[in-house]
Each structure stands twice: as structure tokens, then as C-alpha cells.
mmCIF file of C-alpha atoms in Angstrom:
data_model
loop_
_atom_site.group_PDB
_atom_site.id
_atom_site.type_symbol
_atom_site.label_atom_id
_atom_site.label_comp_id
_atom_site.label_asym_id
_atom_site.label_seq_id
_atom_site.Cartn_x
_atom_site.Cartn_y
_atom_site.Cartn_z
ATOM 1 C CA MET R 1 -3.688 3.869 -29.830
ATOM 2 C CA PHE R 2 -1.021 1.198 -30.519
ATOM 3 C CA GLY R 3 1.701 3.751 -31.093
ATOM 4 C CA GLN R 4 0.884 5.720 -27.834
ATOM 5 C CA ARG R 5 0.792 2.466 -25.988
ATOM 6 C CA LEU R 6 4.067 1.327 -27.525
ATOM 7 C CA HIS R 7 5.631 4.664 -26.666
ATOM 8 C CA ASP R 8 4.376 4.591 -23.046
ATOM 9 C CA LEU R 9 5.467 1.081 -22.399
ATOM 10 C CA ARG R 10 8.898 1.807 -24.001
ATOM 11 C CA THR R 11 9.501 4.745 -21.794
ATOM 12 C CA GLU R 12 8.011 2.979 -18.618
ATOM 13 C CA ASN R 13 10.651 0.248 -19.241
ATOM 14 C CA ALA R 14 13.536 2.802 -19.954
ATOM 15 C CA TYR R 15 14.034 1.614 -23.505
ATOM 16 C CA THR R 16 15.280 3.943 -26.222
ATOM 17 C CA GLN R 17 13.984 3.254 -29.655
ATOM 18 C CA GLU R 18 17.454 1.996 -30.428
ATOM 19 C CA THR R 19 17.560 -0.648 -27.531
ATOM 20 C CA LEU R 20 13.975 -1.767 -28.278
ATOM 21 C CA GLY R 21 14.835 -2.117 -32.036
ATOM 22 C CA GLU R 22 17.844 -4.252 -31.110
ATOM 23 C CA LYS R 23 15.665 -6.550 -28.887
ATOM 24 C CA LEU R 24 13.178 -6.991 -31.824
ATOM 25 C CA GLY R 25 15.764 -7.084 -34.602
ATOM 26 C CA VAL R 26 14.472 -3.869 -36.353
ATOM 27 C CA SER R 27 15.776 -0.430 -36.733
ATOM 28 C CA PRO R 28 15.089 2.512 -34.467
ATOM 29 C CA LYS R 29 13.373 4.167 -37.383
ATOM 30 C CA THR R 30 10.930 1.185 -37.639
ATOM 31 C CA ILE R 31 10.036 1.540 -33.895
ATOM 32 C CA GLY R 32 9.545 5.392 -34.645
ATOM 33 C CA THR R 33 7.202 4.689 -37.502
ATOM 34 C CA TRP R 34 5.200 2.204 -35.292
ATOM 35 C CA GLU R 35 4.884 4.840 -32.509
ATOM 36 C CA ARG R 36 3.806 7.477 -34.902
ATOM 37 C CA GLY R 37 1.252 5.279 -36.542
ATOM 38 C CA THR R 38 2.745 5.583 -39.995
ATOM 39 C CA ARG R 39 3.413 1.765 -40.208
ATOM 40 C CA GLU R 40 1.868 -1.155 -38.368
ATOM 41 C CA PRO R 41 4.091 -4.006 -37.147
ATOM 42 C CA PRO R 42 3.562 -7.617 -38.197
ATOM 43 C CA MET R 43 1.633 -9.894 -35.716
ATOM 44 C CA LYS R 44 4.885 -11.511 -34.766
ATOM 45 C CA ALA R 45 6.356 -8.186 -33.519
ATOM 46 C CA ILE R 46 3.166 -7.470 -31.684
ATOM 47 C CA ASP R 47 3.326 -10.798 -30.019
ATOM 48 C CA ARG R 48 7.099 -10.224 -29.127
ATOM 49 C CA LEU R 49 6.242 -6.733 -27.750
ATOM 50 C CA ALA R 50 3.459 -8.183 -25.523
ATOM 51 C CA LYS R 51 5.690 -10.685 -24.087
ATOM 52 C CA LEU R 52 8.493 -8.280 -23.639
ATOM 53 C CA PHE R 53 6.355 -5.685 -21.761
ATOM 54 C CA ASP R 54 4.311 -8.314 -19.999
ATOM 55 C CA VAL R 55 0.944 -7.117 -21.314
ATOM 56 C CA SER R 56 -1.797 -8.612 -23.525
ATOM 57 C CA ALA R 57 -1.729 -7.985 -27.186
ATOM 58 C CA ASP R 58 -5.289 -6.515 -26.835
ATOM 59 C CA TYR R 59 -3.940 -3.944 -24.396
ATOM 60 C CA LEU R 60 -1.069 -3.064 -26.654
ATOM 61 C CA MET R 61 -3.272 -2.728 -29.708
ATOM 62 C CA GLY R 62 -5.884 -0.528 -27.638
ATOM 63 C CA ARG R 63 -8.627 -3.152 -27.661
ATOM 64 C CA SER R 64 -8.635 -3.274 -23.862
ATOM 65 C CA ASP R 65 -7.551 -1.128 -20.863
ATOM 66 C CA LYS R 66 -6.581 -4.195 -18.912
ATOM 67 C CA ARG R 67 -2.920 -4.998 -19.258
ATOM 68 C CA HIS R 68 -3.584 -8.725 -18.489
ATOM 69 C CA TYR R 69 -6.641 -10.951 -18.959
ATOM 70 C CA TYR R 70 -6.681 -11.716 -15.263
ATOM 71 C CA ASP R 71 -6.695 -8.065 -14.118
ATOM 72 C CA LEU R 72 -9.739 -7.497 -11.871
ATOM 73 C CA SER R 73 -12.570 -5.491 -13.150
ATOM 74 C CA THR R 74 -14.104 -2.500 -11.263
ATOM 75 C CA LYS R 75 -17.132 -4.579 -10.056
ATOM 76 C CA GLU R 76 -14.753 -7.357 -8.714
ATOM 77 C CA THR R 77 -12.695 -4.723 -6.927
ATOM 78 C CA THR R 78 -15.793 -3.338 -5.399
ATOM 79 C CA ASP R 79 -17.179 -6.750 -4.407
ATOM 80 C CA ILE R 80 -13.850 -7.572 -2.756
ATOM 81 C CA ALA R 81 -14.007 -4.323 -0.761
ATOM 82 C CA GLU R 82 -17.593 -5.266 0.383
ATOM 83 C CA GLN R 83 -16.494 -8.773 1.350
ATOM 84 C CA ALA R 84 -13.589 -7.346 3.286
ATOM 85 C CA GLN R 85 -15.826 -5.103 5.255
ATOM 86 C CA GLN R 86 -18.225 -7.930 5.925
ATOM 87 C CA ILE R 87 -15.321 -9.874 7.529
ATOM 88 C CA ILE R 88 -14.350 -7.084 9.631
ATOM 89 C CA ASP R 89 -17.954 -6.399 10.685
ATOM 90 C CA GLY R 90 -18.202 -10.003 11.568
ATOM 91 C CA MET R 91 -15.114 -9.943 13.644
ATOM 92 C CA ASN R 92 -16.485 -6.837 15.412
ATOM 93 C CA ALA R 93 -19.786 -8.527 16.120
ATOM 94 C CA GLY R 94 -18.259 -11.560 17.831
ATOM 95 C CA ALA R 95 -15.795 -9.448 19.552
ATOM 96 C CA SER R 96 -13.453 -12.288 18.906
ATOM 97 C CA VAL R 97 -10.354 -10.262 17.854
ATOM 98 C CA ASN R 98 -8.826 -7.905 20.311
ATOM 99 C CA PHE R 99 -5.174 -6.659 20.999
ATOM 100 C CA TYR R 100 -4.005 -7.193 24.564
ATOM 101 C CA GLY R 101 -7.655 -7.357 25.883
ATOM 102 C CA GLU R 102 -8.718 -4.107 24.019
ATOM 103 C CA PRO R 103 -10.943 -4.002 20.996
ATOM 104 C CA MET R 104 -9.626 -3.093 17.691
ATOM 105 C CA THR R 105 -9.179 0.693 16.980
ATOM 106 C CA ASP R 106 -10.452 2.223 13.864
ATOM 107 C CA GLU R 107 -6.927 2.272 12.642
ATOM 108 C CA GLN R 108 -6.374 -1.363 13.439
ATOM 109 C CA LYS R 109 -9.725 -2.267 11.672
ATOM 110 C CA GLN R 110 -8.631 -0.295 8.533
ATOM 111 C CA SER R 111 -5.201 -2.224 8.594
ATOM 112 C CA MET R 112 -6.983 -5.649 8.879
ATOM 113 C CA LYS R 113 -9.437 -4.629 6.117
ATOM 114 C CA ASP R 114 -6.585 -3.718 3.888
ATOM 115 C CA ILE R 115 -4.822 -6.960 4.378
ATOM 116 C CA ILE R 116 -7.992 -8.975 3.885
ATOM 117 C CA GLU R 117 -8.776 -7.035 0.567
ATOM 118 C CA MET R 118 -5.220 -7.771 -0.644
ATOM 119 C CA GLY R 119 -5.492 -11.386 0.145
ATOM 120 C CA LEU R 120 -8.867 -11.617 -1.753
ATOM 121 C CA ARG R 121 -7.471 -9.652 -4.715
ATOM 122 C CA ILE R 122 -4.424 -11.995 -4.945
ATOM 123 C CA ASN R 123 -6.729 -15.116 -4.811
ATOM 124 C CA LYS R 124 -9.192 -13.694 -7.311
ATOM 125 C CA GLU R 125 -6.443 -12.950 -9.823
ATOM 126 C CA LYS R 126 -4.896 -16.582 -9.325
ATOM 127 C CA ALA R 127 -8.263 -18.061 -9.741
ATOM 128 C CA LYS R 128 -8.790 -16.152 -13.044
ATOM 129 C CA LYS R 129 -5.362 -17.171 -14.261
ATOM 130 C CA LYS R 130 -6.060 -20.795 -13.373
ATOM 131 C CA PHE R 131 -9.509 -21.166 -14.628
ATOM 132 C CA THR R 132 -9.514 -19.019 -17.780
ATOM 133 C CA PRO R 133 -9.374 -21.235 -20.790
ATOM 134 C CA LYS R 134 -6.266 -20.697 -22.914
ATOM 135 C CA LYS R 135 -8.319 -19.588 -25.963
ATOM 136 C CA PHE R 136 -9.456 -16.497 -23.943
ATOM 137 C CA ARG R 137 -6.098 -15.616 -22.489
ATOM 138 C CA GLY R 138 -4.764 -13.514 -25.411
ATOM 139 C CA GLN R 139 -1.131 -13.226 -25.656
ATOM 140 C CA ASP R 140 -0.330 -13.544 -22.065
ATOM 141 C CA GLY R 141 0.315 -17.278 -22.496
ATOM 142 C CA ASP R 142 0.058 -18.635 -18.933
#
């Protein structure tokens, strides 16, 4: 799993094995052996790779599918969508929001819901970053 993740991150970031090796102070051949899984990198290299690619060491090593400790879970994303819908429904019930005297169209409602969801997601991620104890943050270091 590590080798595939390393390969994927390297190519996503447009690094060759040579350029990545230069950044880490190892040979391109060493990068290749890590990607093929014939050798494992030392922890110091895993830490440097995680920081370079802005992912957690757990993600890099295949122990988690979340790139960051603060990424939202499926349940959190679902809860946020439900909260946004409740806010939109509340706006409709009170008829307090209108545009030039007209009620919101379905398209306008969807736009408002999307914006509300985005704000809720950003705030939830910020809260997770702020309130997650450092010992649970993995290699992200924030």
C-alpha cells in the first residue's frame, strides 16, 4: 500500500523519481524500491514525505484513507448536508428570504444550500484541527 500511495502522490505532484530523490537526499533507485515495495523507508523519510505531500503518515502507509486527521467522515458530511437542508427549510417556512419580492427558486435554494454546506464543512474542519490533541494528529503537525 505504501508503494502505491507514494507513487500516486509523486505523480500527482509532478515529481519524477529523480526530483523526489533529490528532495529527500536519496537516489532515484531508492525511490523506485520504495514504490515497488522491495525496501521500506526509514521513519525519518516517511515523516519527510508526509510533510512534503501534506498528508498524514497513516495515509501514506495505508493505515487510513483520510489524507489529514481533520478530514470529515462520511457521517459528518451527511450530518452537514442535513443541517444545511434544515436551515433552508427554516428560511422557507419563515418566508424571510426573497429576491426582489419573489420567493427563492429551486435553483436559488440549491445555491444557498451549497454555500451553507461549504461554510459548515470549513468550520467543522477548523474545529477538528483546533481541538484535536497533538498526540492524535499524526504527522500533520498543526
